[in-house]
Amino acid sequence: MEKHTSEMAAHEDQLPWELIEEILSRVSPKYLVPFRVVCKRWKAILDDKTFINNHKETFRFILATKSKIYSVSMDPKILVRELSLDIPGLEAQKPKKLVSCDEFLICSMDKGAAVCNPWLKQTTWISEPSFRFYGIGHRDSNNRSEESVYKTIWNSTTGWKIHDLASGTWIDMGSESSDSNQGKKGPKMHSTSGVFLNGTLFWIVTSDETAFLYCILLDFPTEGFYLYCEIPFGMSHALDALVLRLFNGNRFSVLKQCYVTKKIEIWVTKNKVNVEDGRDVVWMNFMTFSIPNFPGLVPFAYPQQPSYFIHKNERLVVCFCDESGKAWIYVMAENKLIDKVKIESVVDPWPLHCTYFPNLVSVPQGLRDEAKSEV
């Protein structure tokens, strides 16, 4: 592989860049990581989301059942592939949680959680039988994983704590709280699916019919939960869908579906998010869908929030389970249902699912070495 890389680099001035991109788009993702150091232009190509989106092995959703993990790609047709990930205990049980947060996919199991990059087929294991995983993030100055300090967030009935991935140390957040925010005790999450942005993790929190964004800072000694802003469109039913995602890299989007009317709304923040101050956040309606006979995205039999992404700011793509436990992909645009596909190849009912955008960020090497010796 190194020989072929050197040969391509030596002839890069003789080959059209379109051809180089086409060749790289057919290379297995796990071999692309060392290509980033060939030259600045190769690095720019491989870090470009457009290149990753056009790669032959890219995907948009991850589904998990007992013993199996699947990826779902969408261009031009829906394609389901089984992924090979080394997750302890997966052969005997379905994950408790499946969370995409920042660059990584997290499978939470009975005795801990696996931190994975499914595109690179890299996995590490964090052993913690008493707490449950809730999120992962990092703080750094340049968004490059080689210099990032990754931390994971865990919860139990006794409180919250933070695990430093590099050192393996645990930080107890205690159970104290304050009048101005939830302090270190933390609020009750509406969903375990958090969003990471600029060193801060965000979750939706609901209380009666009101919804809020709460955040946790990952910079010691300020680690703790804080009320960031209110979400003005709230909830009217316990089975309303309400899901937070990033929008265009530096803004928030929220999918809301009313359980009663089945109307879907996509709300986005008007401006770039300032993670240090949510007082000036302005929400605006970005999409609305009132489609006759549209199903509920949160099944009554097995309540699970849908997964979604917005394709090229034009189409809404949603993954959810119907009332029988079968997984579906729906594509919508201009208040119309464009396409719907039942994922027949995922046999087990009620698979967990989440949105995941592939990337070339490696799981930290030290952790993977340590995980191999433990598992």
Coordinates of C-alpha atoms in Angstrom, one line a residue:
M1 CA 0.0 0.0 0.0
E2 CA 2.9 2.4 0.8
K3 CA 4.4 1.7 -2.6
H4 CA 1.2 2.5 -4.4
T5 CA 0.8 5.7 -2.4
S6 CA 4.3 6.8 -3.3
E7 CA 3.6 6.1 -7.0
M8 CA 0.4 8.0 -7.0
A9 CA 2.0 10.9 -5.2
A10 CA 4.9 11.0 -7.6
H11 CA 2.5 11.2 -10.6
E12 CA -0.1 13.5 -9.0
D13 CA 1.0 16.4 -11.3
Q14 CA 0.4 14.1 -14.3
L15 CA -3.1 12.9 -13.3
P16 CA -6.2 15.0 -13.3
W17 CA -7.4 15.7 -9.7
E18 CA -10.9 14.4 -10.7
L19 CA -9.2 11.0 -11.5
I20 CA -7.2 11.0 -8.2
E21 CA -10.5 11.7 -6.2
E22 CA -12.2 8.9 -8.1
I23 CA -9.4 6.5 -7.3
L24 CA -9.3 7.4 -3.7
S25 CA -13.1 7.1 -3.5
R26 CA -12.7 3.4 -4.2
V27 CA -10.0 2.7 -1.6
S28 CA -11.1 1.0 1.6
P29 CA -11.5 3.6 4.3
K30 CA -9.1 2.0 6.7
Y31 CA -6.3 2.6 4.2
L32 CA -7.2 6.3 3.7
V33 CA -5.9 7.5 7.0
P34 CA -2.1 7.4 6.1
F35 CA -2.9 9.1 2.8
R36 CA -3.7 12.3 4.6
V37 CA 0.0 13.0 5.1
V38 CA 1.0 12.6 1.4
C39 CA 0.5 16.3 0.7
K40 CA -1.7 19.2 1.7
R41 CA -4.0 18.7 -1.2
W42 CA -4.6 15.0 -0.5
K43 CA -5.3 15.9 3.1
A44 CA -7.8 18.6 2.0
I45 CA -9.6 16.1 -0.3
L46 CA -9.8 13.4 2.4
D47 CA -11.0 15.8 5.0
D48 CA -13.7 17.2 2.7
K49 CA -17.2 16.0 3.6
T50 CA -18.2 15.9 -0.1
F51 CA -15.4 13.4 -0.8
I52 CA -16.6 11.2 2.2
N53 CA -20.2 11.5 1.1
N54 CA -19.3 10.3 -2.4
H55 CA -17.0 7.5 -1.3
K56 CA -18.2 4.0 -2.5
E57 CA -18.4 2.7 1.1
T58 CA -20.1 5.7 2.8
F59 CA -23.3 5.4 4.7
R60 CA -25.8 7.4 6.7
F61 CA -27.5 5.2 9.3
I62 CA -26.3 2.5 11.8
L63 CA -28.7 -0.2 13.0
A64 CA -28.0 -2.6 15.8
T65 CA -29.6 -5.9 16.9
K66 CA -28.5 -8.8 19.0
S67 CA -25.2 -10.0 17.5
K68 CA -25.3 -7.7 14.4
I69 CA -24.4 -4.1 13.4
Y70 CA -25.6 -2.8 10.0
S71 CA -24.8 0.3 8.0
V72 CA -27.3 1.9 5.6
S73 CA -26.2 3.9 2.6
M74 CA -28.6 5.8 0.3
D75 CA -27.0 7.0 -3.0
P76 CA -28.5 6.1 -5.3
K77 CA -30.4 3.2 -3.8
I78 CA -30.7 2.0 -0.2
L79 CA -27.9 -0.5 0.5
V80 CA -27.6 -2.4 3.8
R81 CA -24.2 -3.9 4.8
E82 CA -23.3 -5.9 7.9
L83 CA -20.4 -4.4 9.8
S84 CA -17.7 -6.3 11.6
L85 CA -17.0 -4.6 14.9
D86 CA -15.3 -6.2 17.9
I87 CA -17.9 -5.4 20.6
P88 CA -17.7 -7.6 23.8
G89 CA -21.1 -9.2 24.6
L90 CA -22.7 -8.3 21.3
E91 CA -23.2 -11.9 20.3
A92 CA -25.3 -12.5 23.4
Q93 CA -27.4 -9.3 23.8
K94 CA -28.7 -6.3 22.0
P95 CA -27.0 -3.0 22.9
K96 CA -28.7 -0.9 25.5
K97 CA -28.0 2.3 23.7
L98 CA -26.7 3.2 20.2
V99 CA -25.4 6.8 20.1
S100 CA -23.6 8.8 17.4
C101 CA -21.8 11.7 19.1
D102 CA -19.1 13.7 17.4
E103 CA -16.8 11.4 15.4
F104 CA -17.6 8.1 17.1
L105 CA -20.4 5.5 17.4
I106 CA -21.1 4.3 21.0
C107 CA -22.7 0.9 21.7
S108 CA -23.6 0.8 25.4
M109 CA -23.8 -2.7 26.8
D110 CA -24.5 -4.2 30.3
K111 CA -21.0 -4.0 31.5
G112 CA -19.7 -0.9 29.7
A113 CA -19.6 0.7 26.3
A114 CA -17.7 0.3 23.0
V115 CA -16.3 3.4 21.4
C116 CA -16.1 2.8 17.6
N117 CA -15.3 4.3 14.3
P118 CA -17.3 1.9 12.2
W119 CA -16.0 3.2 8.9
L120 CA -12.4 2.4 9.9
K121 CA -13.5 -0.7 11.8
Q122 CA -11.8 0.5 15.0
T123 CA -13.2 -0.2 18.5
T124 CA -12.2 0.2 22.1
W125 CA -14.0 -1.0 25.2
I126 CA -14.7 1.0 28.5
S127 CA -15.6 -1.3 31.3
E128 CA -18.2 0.2 33.7
P129 CA -21.0 -2.2 34.9
S130 CA -22.7 0.2 37.3
F131 CA -23.1 3.3 35.1
R132 CA -24.7 3.9 31.7
F133 CA -23.1 5.8 28.8
Y134 CA -24.6 9.1 27.7
G135 CA -22.2 11.0 25.5
I136 CA -18.7 11.6 24.2
G137 CA -16.8 14.8 23.3
H138 CA -13.5 16.5 23.3
R139 CA -11.8 19.8 23.8
D140 CA -9.0 20.9 21.5
S141 CA -7.8 23.9 19.6
N142 CA -8.0 22.7 16.1
N143 CA -10.5 19.8 15.9
R144 CA -7.9 17.3 15.1
S145 CA -8.2 14.0 17.0
E146 CA -4.4 13.6 17.4
E147 CA -4.5 16.6 19.9
S148 CA -7.9 16.0 21.3
V149 CA -8.7 15.1 24.9
Y150 CA -11.7 12.8 24.6
K151 CA -14.1 12.3 27.5
T152 CA -17.2 10.2 28.0
I153 CA -20.3 10.9 30.2
W154 CA -21.9 8.3 32.4
N155 CA -24.9 8.2 34.7
S156 CA -26.5 6.0 37.4
T157 CA -29.0 6.5 40.2
T158 CA -26.2 8.0 42.3
G159 CA -25.2 10.7 39.8
W160 CA -22.9 11.5 36.9
K161 CA -19.2 11.0 36.2
I162 CA -16.8 11.7 33.4
H163 CA -14.2 9.3 32.0
D164 CA -11.0 10.6 30.4
L165 CA -10.2 8.3 27.5
A166 CA -6.5 9.2 27.3
S167 CA -5.6 8.6 31.0
G168 CA -8.4 6.2 31.9
T169 CA -9.3 8.3 35.0
W170 CA -12.8 8.9 36.3
I171 CA -14.1 12.3 37.6
D172 CA -17.0 12.1 40.0
M173 CA -19.5 15.0 39.2
G174 CA -21.2 14.4 42.6
S175 CA -24.9 15.2 43.3
E176 CA -24.9 18.8 44.1
S177 CA -27.1 21.3 42.3
S178 CA -27.8 25.0 42.3
D179 CA -30.8 27.4 41.8
S180 CA -29.4 28.8 38.6
N181 CA -28.8 25.5 36.8
Q182 CA -28.8 21.8 37.4
G183 CA -25.1 21.9 38.5
K184 CA -23.4 18.5 38.7
K185 CA -26.5 16.5 39.5
G186 CA -27.8 16.9 36.0
P187 CA -31.3 17.0 34.5
K188 CA -33.4 14.1 33.2
M189 CA -32.7 13.6 29.5
H190 CA -35.5 13.4 26.9
S191 CA -33.2 11.2 24.8
T192 CA -29.7 9.7 25.2
S193 CA -28.8 11.1 21.8
G194 CA -26.6 14.2 22.4
V195 CA -25.0 16.6 20.1
F196 CA -21.4 17.7 20.4
L197 CA -20.3 21.2 19.3
N198 CA -17.1 23.2 20.2
G199 CA -16.2 21.3 23.4
T200 CA -19.7 21.1 24.7
L201 CA -22.3 18.4 24.7
F202 CA -26.0 19.3 24.3
W203 CA -29.2 17.3 25.1
I204 CA -32.9 18.0 24.9
V205 CA -34.6 18.0 28.3
T206 CA -38.4 18.1 28.8
S207 CA -40.5 19.1 31.7
D208 CA -44.3 18.8 31.2
E209 CA -44.9 20.5 27.9
T210 CA -41.8 22.6 27.9
A211 CA -38.5 21.6 26.2
F212 CA -35.0 22.9 26.9
L213 CA -31.5 22.5 25.7
Y214 CA -29.1 21.6 28.4
C215 CA -25.3 21.4 28.0
I216 CA -22.4 19.9 29.8
L217 CA -19.0 21.6 29.6
L218 CA -16.0 19.2 29.2
D219 CA -13.3 21.6 30.5
F220 CA -12.2 20.9 34.1
P221 CA -12.9 22.5 36.6
T222 CA -16.1 23.9 35.0
E223 CA -17.5 20.5 34.2
G224 CA -21.2 20.4 35.0
F225 CA -24.7 20.8 33.5
Y226 CA -26.1 24.1 32.5
L227 CA -29.4 25.4 31.1
Y228 CA -28.5 26.7 27.6
C229 CA -31.9 27.8 26.1
E230 CA -35.6 27.0 25.9
I231 CA -36.9 25.3 22.8
P232 CA -40.1 27.3 22.0
F233 CA -42.0 24.6 20.2
G234 CA -42.1 22.2 23.2
M235 CA -44.1 19.0 23.4
S236 CA -47.8 18.3 23.5
H237 CA -47.7 14.5 24.1
A238 CA -45.3 12.0 25.7
L239 CA -44.9 10.2 22.4
D240 CA -44.1 13.3 20.4
A241 CA -40.8 13.0 18.4
L242 CA -38.2 15.5 19.4
V243 CA -34.7 15.0 18.2
L244 CA -31.6 17.3 18.2
R245 CA -29.0 17.2 15.5
L246 CA -26.3 19.6 14.1
F247 CA -27.2 21.7 11.0
N248 CA -24.6 22.8 8.5
G249 CA -21.8 22.1 11.1
N250 CA -22.3 25.1 13.4
R251 CA -26.1 25.3 14.0
F252 CA -28.8 23.1 15.6
S253 CA -31.8 21.5 14.0
V254 CA -34.7 19.8 15.8
L255 CA -37.2 17.4 14.3
K256 CA -40.6 17.5 16.0
Q257 CA -43.5 15.3 15.1
C258 CA -46.8 15.7 16.9
Y259 CA -48.1 12.3 18.0
V260 CA -51.7 13.3 17.5
T261 CA -51.6 15.0 14.1
K262 CA -48.4 13.3 12.7
K263 CA -47.3 16.7 11.4
I264 CA -43.5 17.0 11.2
E265 CA -41.6 20.2 11.6
I266 CA -37.9 20.9 11.3
W267 CA -36.6 23.9 13.3
V268 CA -33.1 25.3 13.0
T269 CA -31.2 28.0 14.8
K270 CA -31.0 31.1 12.7
N271 CA -27.4 31.9 13.4
K272 CA -24.1 30.1 14.2
V273 CA -24.3 28.7 17.8
N274 CA -22.4 30.4 20.5
V275 CA -21.9 27.6 22.9
E276 CA -21.0 29.9 25.8
D277 CA -24.3 31.9 25.7
G278 CA -27.8 30.7 24.6
R279 CA -29.7 33.8 25.5
D280 CA -29.6 35.1 21.9
V281 CA -30.6 31.8 20.2
V282 CA -33.4 32.3 17.6
W283 CA -35.2 29.3 16.2
M284 CA -36.9 29.4 12.8
N285 CA -39.1 26.9 11.0
F286 CA -37.1 25.2 8.1
M287 CA -39.4 22.5 6.9
T288 CA -43.0 21.4 7.5
F289 CA -44.7 18.1 6.4
S290 CA -48.4 17.5 6.7
I291 CA -48.7 14.2 4.7
P292 CA -52.0 12.2 4.9
N293 CA -51.8 8.8 6.5
F294 CA -48.3 9.4 7.7
P295 CA -47.1 7.0 10.4
G296 CA -46.0 8.0 13.9
L297 CA -42.2 8.1 14.2
V298 CA -42.2 7.0 17.9
P299 CA -43.9 3.6 18.1
F300 CA -46.3 3.2 21.1
A301 CA -45.2 -0.5 21.6
Y302 CA -41.5 0.3 21.9
P303 CA -40.9 4.1 22.3
Q304 CA -37.7 5.1 20.5
Q305 CA -36.9 8.4 18.9
P306 CA -36.4 8.5 15.1
S307 CA -33.0 9.2 13.5
Y308 CA -32.8 11.8 10.7
F309 CA -30.6 14.0 8.6
I310 CA -31.2 16.8 6.1
H311 CA -29.8 16.1 2.7
K312 CA -28.4 19.1 0.8
N313 CA -30.8 21.4 2.8
E314 CA -33.6 20.1 0.6
R315 CA -34.7 16.6 1.7
L316 CA -35.6 15.1 5.1
V317 CA -34.4 11.5 5.5
V318 CA -35.8 9.6 8.5
C319 CA -35.1 6.2 10.0
F320 CA -37.7 4.7 12.5
C321 CA -39.4 1.5 13.5
D322 CA -43.1 0.9 12.9
E323 CA -45.5 -0.6 15.4
S324 CA -44.4 -4.2 14.4
G325 CA -40.8 -3.4 15.0
K326 CA -39.6 -3.2 11.4
A327 CA -37.2 -0.5 10.4
W328 CA -38.1 2.0 7.6
I329 CA -36.4 4.8 5.7
Y330 CA -38.6 7.7 4.6
V331 CA -37.5 10.5 2.3
M332 CA -39.5 13.7 2.1
A333 CA -39.3 17.0 0.3
E334 CA -41.7 19.9 -0.4
N335 CA -44.4 18.5 1.8
K336 CA -44.4 15.2 -0.1
L337 CA -43.3 11.7 0.6
I338 CA -40.6 11.0 -2.1
D339 CA -39.7 7.4 -1.2
K340 CA -40.1 4.8 1.6
V341 CA -38.2 1.5 2.0
K342 CA -38.6 -1.2 4.6
I343 CA -35.2 -2.6 5.6
E344 CA -36.1 -6.3 5.1
S345 CA -32.5 -7.5 5.6
V346 CA -32.5 -6.5 9.3
V347 CA -34.5 -9.5 10.5
D348 CA -34.7 -8.9 14.3
P349 CA -37.5 -6.5 15.4
W350 CA -36.9 -3.2 17.1
P351 CA -33.3 -2.5 16.0
L352 CA -31.6 0.4 17.6
H353 CA -30.7 3.1 15.1
C354 CA -28.9 6.4 14.8
T355 CA -27.5 8.8 12.2
Y356 CA -23.8 8.4 11.5
F357 CA -21.5 10.4 9.2
P358 CA -18.3 8.5 8.3
N359 CA -14.9 10.2 9.0
L360 CA -11.2 9.4 9.2
V361 CA -10.8 10.2 12.9
S362 CA -9.1 7.2 14.5
V363 CA -10.0 5.8 17.9
P364 CA -7.0 6.9 20.1
Q365 CA -4.2 4.3 19.6
G366 CA -3.4 3.8 23.2
L367 CA -7.0 2.9 24.0
R368 CA -7.2 0.4 21.2
D369 CA -4.0 -1.3 22.4
E370 CA -5.3 -1.4 26.0
A371 CA -8.7 -2.8 24.8
K372 CA -7.1 -5.6 22.9
S373 CA -5.3 -6.8 26.0
E374 CA -8.5 -6.7 28.1
V375 CA -11.0 -8.3 25.8

